[in-house]
PDB file of C-alpha atoms in Angstrom:
ATOM      1  CA  UNK A   1     108.283 106.374  68.440  1.00  0.00           C
ATOM      2  CA  UNK A   2     108.100 104.613  65.791  1.00  0.00           C
ATOM      3  CA  UNK A   3     108.702 100.027  66.782  1.00  0.00           C
ATOM      4  CA  UNK A   4     110.752  98.864  64.104  1.00  0.00           C
ATOM      5  CA  UNK A   5     109.565  95.519  63.482  1.00  0.00           C
ATOM      6  CA  UNK A   6     111.915  92.037  61.691  1.00  0.00           C
ATOM      7  CA  UNK A   7     109.168  88.971  59.376  1.00  0.00           C
ATOM      8  CA  UNK A   8     110.836  86.602  59.681  1.00  0.00           C
ATOM      9  CA  UNK A   9     109.482  83.761  57.178  1.00  0.00           C
ATOM     10  CA  UNK A  10     110.419  81.174  54.148  1.00  0.00           C
ATOM     11  CA  UNK A  11     107.293  81.958  52.879  1.00  0.00           C
ATOM     12  CA  UNK A  12     107.004  85.426  50.858  1.00  0.00           C
ATOM     13  CA  UNK A  13     104.076  85.407  50.387  1.00  0.00           C
ATOM     14  CA  UNK A  14     102.820  85.653  53.503  1.00  0.00           C
ATOM     15  CA  UNK A  15     105.344  88.691  54.243  1.00  0.00           C
ATOM     16  CA  UNK A  16     104.338  90.539  51.939  1.00  0.00           C
ATOM     17  CA  UNK A  17     100.963  90.778  53.367  1.00  0.00           C
ATOM     18  CA  UNK A  18     102.079  90.907  56.507  1.00  0.00           C
ATOM     19  CA  UNK A  19     104.046  94.495  55.139  1.00  0.00           C
ATOM     20  CA  UNK A  20     101.227  95.896  53.546  1.00  0.00           C
ATOM     21  CA  UNK A  21      98.897  95.705  56.586  1.00  0.00           C
ATOM     22  CA  UNK A  22     101.806  97.212  58.292  1.00  0.00           C
ATOM     23  CA  UNK A  23     103.287  99.979  56.526  1.00  0.00           C
ATOM     24  CA  UNK A  24     100.240 101.119  56.962  1.00  0.00           C
ATOM     25  CA  UNK A  25     100.360 101.624  60.675  1.00  0.00           C
ATOM     26  CA  UNK A  26     102.270 105.391  61.392  1.00  0.00           C
ATOM     27  CA  UNK A  27     104.164 103.858  63.987  1.00  0.00           C
ATOM     28  CA  UNK A  28     105.011 100.949  62.638  1.00  0.00           C
ATOM     29  CA  UNK A  29     108.384 100.616  60.448  1.00  0.00           C
ATOM     30  CA  UNK A  30     109.347  96.968  58.373  1.00  0.00           C
ATOM     31  CA  UNK A  31     112.910  97.267  59.216  1.00  0.00           C
ATOM     32  CA  UNK A  32     113.776  94.144  57.882  1.00  0.00           C
ATOM     33  CA  UNK A  33     112.722  90.713  56.814  1.00  0.00           C
ATOM     34  CA  UNK A  34     114.534  87.388  56.576  1.00  0.00           C
ATOM     35  CA  UNK A  35     113.763  83.778  55.219  1.00  0.00           C
ATOM     36  CA  UNK A  36     114.540  81.755  58.288  1.00  0.00           C
ATOM     37  CA  UNK A  37     115.671  82.189  61.203  1.00  0.00           C
ATOM     38  CA  UNK A  38     119.889  82.418  60.622  1.00  0.00           C
ATOM     39  CA  UNK A  39     119.175  84.676  58.555  1.00  0.00           C
ATOM     40  CA  UNK A  40     117.377  86.554  60.751  1.00  0.00           C
ATOM     41  CA  UNK A  41     119.988  86.123  62.680  1.00  0.00           C
ATOM     42  CA  UNK A  42     122.872  88.072  60.148  1.00  0.00           C
ATOM     43  CA  UNK A  43     120.134  90.818  59.952  1.00  0.00           C
ATOM     44  CA  UNK A  44     120.018  91.506  63.606  1.00  0.00           C
ATOM     45  CA  UNK A  45     123.615  91.884  63.921  1.00  0.00           C
ATOM     46  CA  UNK A  46     124.066  95.465  62.283  1.00  0.00           C
ATOM     47  CA  UNK A  47     120.003  95.933  62.472  1.00  0.00           C
ATOM     48  CA  UNK A  48     118.226  97.858  65.127  1.00  0.00           C
ATOM     49  CA  UNK A  49     114.334  96.047  65.848  1.00  0.00           C
ATOM     50  CA  UNK A  50     111.698  95.951  68.369  1.00  0.00           C
ATOM     51  CA  UNK A  51     109.452  93.323  67.604  1.00  0.00           C
ATOM     52  CA  UNK A  52     109.855  89.925  65.364  1.00  0.00           C
ATOM     53  CA  UNK A  53     106.949  88.161  63.783  1.00  0.00           C
ATOM     54  CA  UNK A  54     108.484  84.733  63.723  1.00  0.00           C
ATOM     55  CA  UNK A  55     108.078  81.827  62.092  1.00  0.00           C
ATOM     56  CA  UNK A  56     108.452  77.971  63.448  1.00  0.00           C
ATOM     57  CA  UNK A  57     108.855  75.389  60.155  1.00  0.00           C
ATOM     58  CA  UNK A  58     112.052  77.276  58.591  1.00  0.00           C
ATOM     59  CA  UNK A  59     115.004  75.497  56.568  1.00  0.00           C
ATOM     60  CA  UNK A  60     118.184  75.835  57.777  1.00  0.00           C
ATOM     61  CA  UNK A  61     117.467  77.287  61.781  1.00  0.00           C
ATOM     62  CA  UNK A  62     113.783  77.388  62.451  1.00  0.00           C
ATOM     63  CA  UNK A  63     111.988  79.945  64.629  1.00  0.00           C
ATOM     64  CA  UNK A  64     111.958  78.082  68.536  1.00  0.00           C
ATOM     65  CA  UNK A  65     116.138  77.982  67.945  1.00  0.00           C
ATOM     66  CA  UNK A  66     115.949  81.392  66.316  1.00  0.00           C
ATOM     67  CA  UNK A  67     113.669  82.340  69.681  1.00  0.00           C
ATOM     68  CA  UNK A  68     116.072  81.027  71.999  1.00  0.00           C
ATOM     69  CA  UNK A  69     119.165  82.445  70.350  1.00  0.00           C
ATOM     70  CA  UNK A  70     117.036  85.606  70.254  1.00  0.00           C
ATOM     71  CA  UNK A  71     115.833  85.702  73.976  1.00  0.00           C
ATOM     72  CA  UNK A  72     117.904  83.579  76.026  1.00  0.00           C
ATOM     73  CA  UNK A  73     121.862  83.388  76.668  1.00  0.00           C
ATOM     74  CA  UNK A  74     123.640  80.209  77.306  1.00  0.00           C
ATOM     75  CA  UNK A  75     122.340  79.201  81.312  1.00  0.00           C
ATOM     76  CA  UNK A  76     118.596  80.118  79.800  1.00  0.00           C
ATOM     77  CA  UNK A  77     118.929  83.265  81.304  1.00  0.00           C
ATOM     78  CA  UNK A  78     116.774  86.169  79.567  1.00  0.00           C
ATOM     79  CA  UNK A  79     119.009  88.900  77.149  1.00  0.00           C
ATOM     80  CA  UNK A  80     118.541  92.994  78.309  1.00  0.00           C
ATOM     81  CA  UNK A  81     117.382  94.368  75.874  1.00  0.00           C
ATOM     82  CA  UNK A  82     116.345  92.239  72.676  1.00  0.00           C
ATOM     83  CA  UNK A  83     113.848  92.006  70.767  1.00  0.00           C
ATOM     84  CA  UNK A  84     110.765  91.096  71.514  1.00  0.00           C
ATOM     85  CA  UNK A  85     109.940  87.091  69.283  1.00  0.00           C
ATOM     86  CA  UNK A  86     105.747  86.675  68.449  1.00  0.00           C
ATOM     87  CA  UNK A  87     105.758  83.542  66.731  1.00  0.00           C
ATOM     88  CA  UNK A  88     103.726  82.855  64.054  1.00  0.00           C
ATOM     89  CA  UNK A  89     102.101  80.031  63.882  1.00  0.00           C
ATOM     90  CA  UNK A  90      99.282  77.014  61.573  1.00  0.00           C
ATOM     91  CA  UNK A  91      97.019  75.800  64.549  1.00  0.00           C
ATOM     92  CA  UNK A  92      96.645  76.967  67.487  1.00  0.00           C
ATOM     93  CA  UNK A  93      98.871  75.451  70.411  1.00  0.00           C
ATOM     94  CA  UNK A  94     100.732  74.301  67.727  1.00  0.00           C
ATOM     95  CA  UNK A  95     103.434  72.545  70.239  1.00  0.00           C
ATOM     96  CA  UNK A  96     106.227  74.071  68.374  1.00  0.00           C
ATOM     97  CA  UNK A  97     104.601  77.326  69.180  1.00  0.00           C
ATOM     98  CA  UNK A  98     104.804  76.497  72.675  1.00  0.00           C
ATOM     99  CA  UNK A  99     107.861  75.890  72.573  1.00  0.00           C
ATOM    100  CA  UNK A 100     109.208  78.540  71.890  1.00  0.00           C
ATOM    101  CA  UNK A 101     107.343  80.655  74.014  1.00  0.00           C
ATOM    102  CA  UNK A 102     109.599  78.751  76.465  1.00  0.00           C
ATOM    103  CA  UNK A 103     112.835  79.792  75.023  1.00  0.00           C
ATOM    104  CA  UNK A 104     111.475  83.857  75.206  1.00  0.00           C
ATOM    105  CA  UNK A 105     108.609  84.363  72.674  1.00  0.00           C
ATOM    106  CA  UNK A 106     106.737  87.002  74.207  1.00  0.00           C
ATOM    107  CA  UNK A 107     103.352  84.907  72.427  1.00  0.00           C
ATOM    108  CA  UNK A 108     102.374  83.639  69.547  1.00  0.00           C
ATOM    109  CA  UNK A 109      99.770  84.567  66.854  1.00  0.00           C
ATOM    110  CA  UNK A 110      98.367  82.604  64.098  1.00  0.00           C
ATOM    111  CA  UNK A 111      98.836  83.663  60.838  1.00  0.00           C
ATOM    112  CA  UNK A 112      95.224  84.178  59.575  1.00  0.00           C
ATOM    113  CA  UNK A 113      94.916  86.169  62.637  1.00  0.00           C
ATOM    114  CA  UNK A 114      92.585  90.002  61.914  1.00  0.00           C
ATOM    115  CA  UNK A 115      94.718  93.036  60.707  1.00  0.00           C
ATOM    116  CA  UNK A 116      93.879  94.382  63.514  1.00  0.00           C
ATOM    117  CA  UNK A 117      94.466  92.167  66.133  1.00  0.00           C
ATOM    118  CA  UNK A 118      98.265  91.434  64.894  1.00  0.00           C
ATOM    119  CA  UNK A 119      98.614  95.495  65.513  1.00  0.00           C
ATOM    120  CA  UNK A 120      97.362  95.569  68.312  1.00  0.00           C
ATOM    121  CA  UNK A 121     100.248  92.690  69.030  1.00  0.00           C
ATOM    122  CA  UNK A 122     103.299  93.817  68.079  1.00  0.00           C
ATOM    123  CA  UNK A 123     101.681  97.628  70.041  1.00  0.00           C
ATOM    124  CA  UNK A 124     101.511  95.446  72.763  1.00  0.00           C
ATOM    125  CA  UNK A 125     104.280  93.220  73.204  1.00  0.00           C
ATOM    126  CA  UNK A 126     106.544  96.657  72.376  1.00  0.00           C
ATOM    127  CA  UNK A 127     104.946  97.499  75.817  1.00  0.00           C
ATOM    128  CA  UNK A 128     105.910  94.710  77.513  1.00  0.00           C
ATOM    129  CA  UNK A 129     103.008  92.400  77.934  1.00  0.00           C
ATOM    130  CA  UNK A 130     102.771  89.077  76.747  1.00  0.00           C
ATOM    131  CA  UNK A 131     100.027  88.611  74.183  1.00  0.00           C
ATOM    132  CA  UNK A 132      98.565  84.884  74.985  1.00  0.00           C
ATOM    133  CA  UNK A 133      96.537  85.476  77.370  1.00  0.00           C
ATOM    134  CA  UNK A 134      97.077  83.965  81.205  1.00  0.00           C
ATOM    135  CA  UNK A 135      93.980  81.438  81.265  1.00  0.00           C
ATOM    136  CA  UNK A 136      95.934  80.310  77.414  1.00  0.00           C
ATOM    137  CA  UNK A 137      98.929  79.616  78.931  1.00  0.00           C
ATOM    138  CA  UNK A 138      98.129  77.864  81.287  1.00  0.00           C
ATOM    139  CA  UNK A 139      95.791  75.378  78.689  1.00  0.00           C
ATOM    140  CA  UNK A 140      99.603  75.360  76.875  1.00  0.00           C
ATOM    141  CA  UNK A 141     101.116  74.001  79.936  1.00  0.00           C
ATOM    142  CA  UNK A 142      98.533  71.298  80.314  1.00  0.00           C
ATOM    143  CA  UNK A 143      98.477  69.888  77.213  1.00  0.00           C
ATOM    144  CA  UNK A 144     101.962  70.160  77.017  1.00  0.00           C
ATOM    145  CA  UNK A 145     103.573  69.445  79.672  1.00  0.00           C
ATOM    146  CA  UNK A 146     105.268  66.862  78.473  1.00  0.00           C
ATOM    147  CA  UNK A 147     107.578  69.654  76.378  1.00  0.00           C
ATOM    148  CA  UNK A 148     108.435  71.073  80.017  1.00  0.00           C
ATOM    149  CA  UNK A 149     111.690  68.991  82.124  1.00  0.00           C
ATOM    150  CA  UNK A 150     110.360  67.867  85.035  1.00  0.00           C
ATOM    151  CA  UNK A 151     109.292  69.782  87.792  1.00  0.00           C
ATOM    152  CA  UNK A 152     112.670  70.006  90.716  1.00  0.00           C
ATOM    153  CA  UNK A 153     112.853  68.253  93.497  1.00  0.00           C
ATOM    154  CA  UNK A 154     112.837  71.143  95.729  1.00  0.00           C
ATOM    155  CA  UNK A 155     110.389  73.842  94.470  1.00  0.00           C
ATOM    156  CA  UNK A 156     109.590  77.457  95.052  1.00  0.00           C
ATOM    157  CA  UNK A 157     111.615  77.715  98.690  1.00  0.00           C
ATOM    158  CA  UNK A 158     113.950  78.667  95.790  1.00  0.00           C
ATOM    159  CA  UNK A 159     111.922  80.357  93.261  1.00  0.00           C
ATOM    160  CA  UNK A 160     110.292  82.245  95.321  1.00  0.00           C
ATOM    161  CA  UNK A 161     113.021  83.295  97.642  1.00  0.00           C
ATOM    162  CA  UNK A 162     113.835  87.169  95.877  1.00  0.00           C
ATOM    163  CA  UNK A 163     110.162  87.688  96.686  1.00  0.00           C
ATOM    164  CA  UNK A 164     107.978  90.070  99.213  1.00  0.00           C
ATOM    165  CA  UNK A 165     105.352  87.550 101.345  1.00  0.00           C
ATOM    166  CA  UNK A 166     102.508  89.549  99.222  1.00  0.00           C
ATOM    167  CA  UNK A 167     104.427  88.900  95.922  1.00  0.00           C
ATOM    168  CA  UNK A 168     104.570  85.462  96.485  1.00  0.00           C
ATOM    169  CA  UNK A 169     100.997  85.876  96.593  1.00  0.00           C
ATOM    170  CA  UNK A 170     100.511  87.348  93.738  1.00  0.00           C
ATOM    171  CA  UNK A 171     103.208  85.636  91.961  1.00  0.00           C
ATOM    172  CA  UNK A 172     100.427  81.800  91.921  1.00  0.00           C
ATOM    173  CA  UNK A 173      97.879  83.504  91.326  1.00  0.00           C
ATOM    174  CA  UNK A 174      99.448  84.990  87.999  1.00  0.00           C
ATOM    175  CA  UNK A 175     100.389  81.479  87.327  1.00  0.00           C
ATOM    176  CA  UNK A 176      96.601  80.139  87.779  1.00  0.00           C
ATOM    177  CA  UNK A 177      95.406  81.991  85.218  1.00  0.00           C
ATOM    178  CA  UNK A 178      94.602  85.303  86.952  1.00  0.00           C
ATOM    179  CA  UNK A 179      94.224  88.639  85.301  1.00  0.00           C
ATOM    180  CA  UNK A 180      95.145  91.287  86.940  1.00  0.00           C
ATOM    181  CA  UNK A 181      91.094  92.414  87.563  1.00  0.00           C
ATOM    182  CA  UNK A 182      90.472  89.108  89.230  1.00  0.00           C
ATOM    183  CA  UNK A 183      93.838  88.910  91.450  1.00  0.00           C
ATOM    184  CA  UNK A 184      92.782  92.499  92.802  1.00  0.00           C
ATOM    185  CA  UNK A 185      89.526  91.263  93.477  1.00  0.00           C
ATOM    186  CA  UNK A 186      91.221  88.144  95.501  1.00  0.00           C
ATOM    187  CA  UNK A 187      93.606  90.364  97.799  1.00  0.00           C
ATOM    188  CA  UNK A 188      91.930  93.000  98.188  1.00  0.00           C
ATOM    189  CA  UNK A 189      93.887  94.699  96.797  1.00  0.00           C
ATOM    190  CA  UNK A 190      93.492  97.384  93.563  1.00  0.00           C
ATOM    191  CA  UNK A 191      94.388  96.543  89.803  1.00  0.00           C
ATOM    192  CA  UNK A 192      97.052  99.669  89.976  1.00  0.00           C
ATOM    193  CA  UNK A 193      98.557  97.732  92.750  1.00  0.00           C
ATOM    194  CA  UNK A 194      98.517  94.397  90.839  1.00  0.00           C
ATOM    195  CA  UNK A 195     100.383  95.701  88.240  1.00  0.00           C
ATOM    196  CA  UNK A 196     103.125  97.144  89.937  1.00  0.00           C
ATOM    197  CA  UNK A 197     103.738  93.917  91.904  1.00  0.00           C
ATOM    198  CA  UNK A 198     103.762  92.226  88.732  1.00  0.00           C
ATOM    199  CA  UNK A 199     106.131  94.295  87.441  1.00  0.00           C
ATOM    200  CA  UNK A 200     108.390  93.938  90.360  1.00  0.00           C
ATOM    201  CA  UNK A 201     108.070  89.647  90.244  1.00  0.00           C
ATOM    202  CA  UNK A 202     109.103  89.740  86.905  1.00  0.00           C
ATOM    203  CA  UNK A 203     111.315  92.600  87.395  1.00  0.00           C
ATOM    204  CA  UNK A 204     113.048  90.336  90.682  1.00  0.00           C
ATOM    205  CA  UNK A 205     113.029  86.534  88.576  1.00  0.00           C
ATOM    206  CA  UNK A 206     113.855  88.258  85.473  1.00  0.00           C
ATOM    207  CA  UNK A 207     110.937  87.095  83.536  1.00  0.00           C
ATOM    208  CA  UNK A 208     110.031  88.612  80.021  1.00  0.00           C
ATOM    209  CA  UNK A 209     106.171  88.810  80.964  1.00  0.00           C
ATOM    210  CA  UNK A 210     103.666  86.938  82.426  1.00  0.00           C
ATOM    211  CA  UNK A 211     104.062  83.840  79.466  1.00  0.00           C
ATOM    212  CA  UNK A 212     107.463  82.673  81.318  1.00  0.00           C
ATOM    213  CA  UNK A 213     105.784  83.300  85.246  1.00  0.00           C
ATOM    214  CA  UNK A 214     103.732  80.646  84.302  1.00  0.00           C
ATOM    215  CA  UNK A 215     106.133  78.180  82.849  1.00  0.00           C
ATOM    216  CA  UNK A 216     109.223  78.954  85.902  1.00  0.00           C
ATOM    217  CA  UNK A 217     105.709  78.116  88.215  1.00  0.00           C
ATOM    218  CA  UNK A 218     105.188  74.590  85.923  1.00  0.00           C
ATOM    219  CA  UNK A 219     109.184  73.869  86.369  1.00  0.00           C
ATOM    220  CA  UNK A 220     109.020  74.518  89.902  1.00  0.00           C
ATOM    221  CA  UNK A 221     106.827  72.149  91.180  1.00  0.00           C
ATOM    222  CA  UNK A 222     104.285  75.050  92.403  1.00  0.00           C
ATOM    223  CA  UNK A 223     101.515  73.774  89.597  1.00  0.00           C
ATOM    224  CA  UNK A 224     101.042  70.708  87.771  1.00  0.00           C
ATOM    225  CA  UNK A 225      98.845  70.631  84.533  1.00  0.00           C
ATOM    226  CA  UNK A 226      95.922  69.811  84.766  1.00  0.00           C
ATOM    227  CA  UNK A 227      95.388  71.530  88.171  1.00  0.00           C
ATOM    228  CA  UNK A 228      93.392  73.832  89.052  1.00  0.00           C
ATOM    229  CA  UNK A 229      94.338  76.033  91.576  1.00  0.00           C
TER     230      UNK A 229
END
């Protein structure tokens, strides 16, 4: 199946470079391009897109605001069927990129990303995975905790209510940045079983990926910036 990609960046030269890389892939099609978030939203009204490469600093409507309007409804719930957004940033751990992850993006890429990594990232988010590794996500939480609202006063029980006891165990380990393999070793389960648990957790909590799970865990007071367990 062809992955339909939109390039959103106010630098035409950068869009040209990404277009040249992606058009050489048999399973990727450049469905649209936009110079800012406002134009991207207008294009999405008539053009089906699977993955968006989104710059953060653009005129009129920046990438964070555009991502929020693409990925979340008015009350912050993920919109079903929304395109997956990959944030483009100049610097690793850019606070704007973090804010965009919180707004519903599935990951972030540096603008000088090698072509093979760019292609792999697009395929990964199209398949439902997050591009940012759990440990990197956790490091972002630690560094940019001030971007997040204060944890709720009665955390945990309400947030995790839809989960089974085992799913709660898995959720907390995901929130600590453990991979499926590490969780499997910790709980003495197969990786396939852990993957199944993670999928059910994301569905029950209306989360798009592991990135959103870590953010939710912090907001609920289940983990703290700078904590190790």
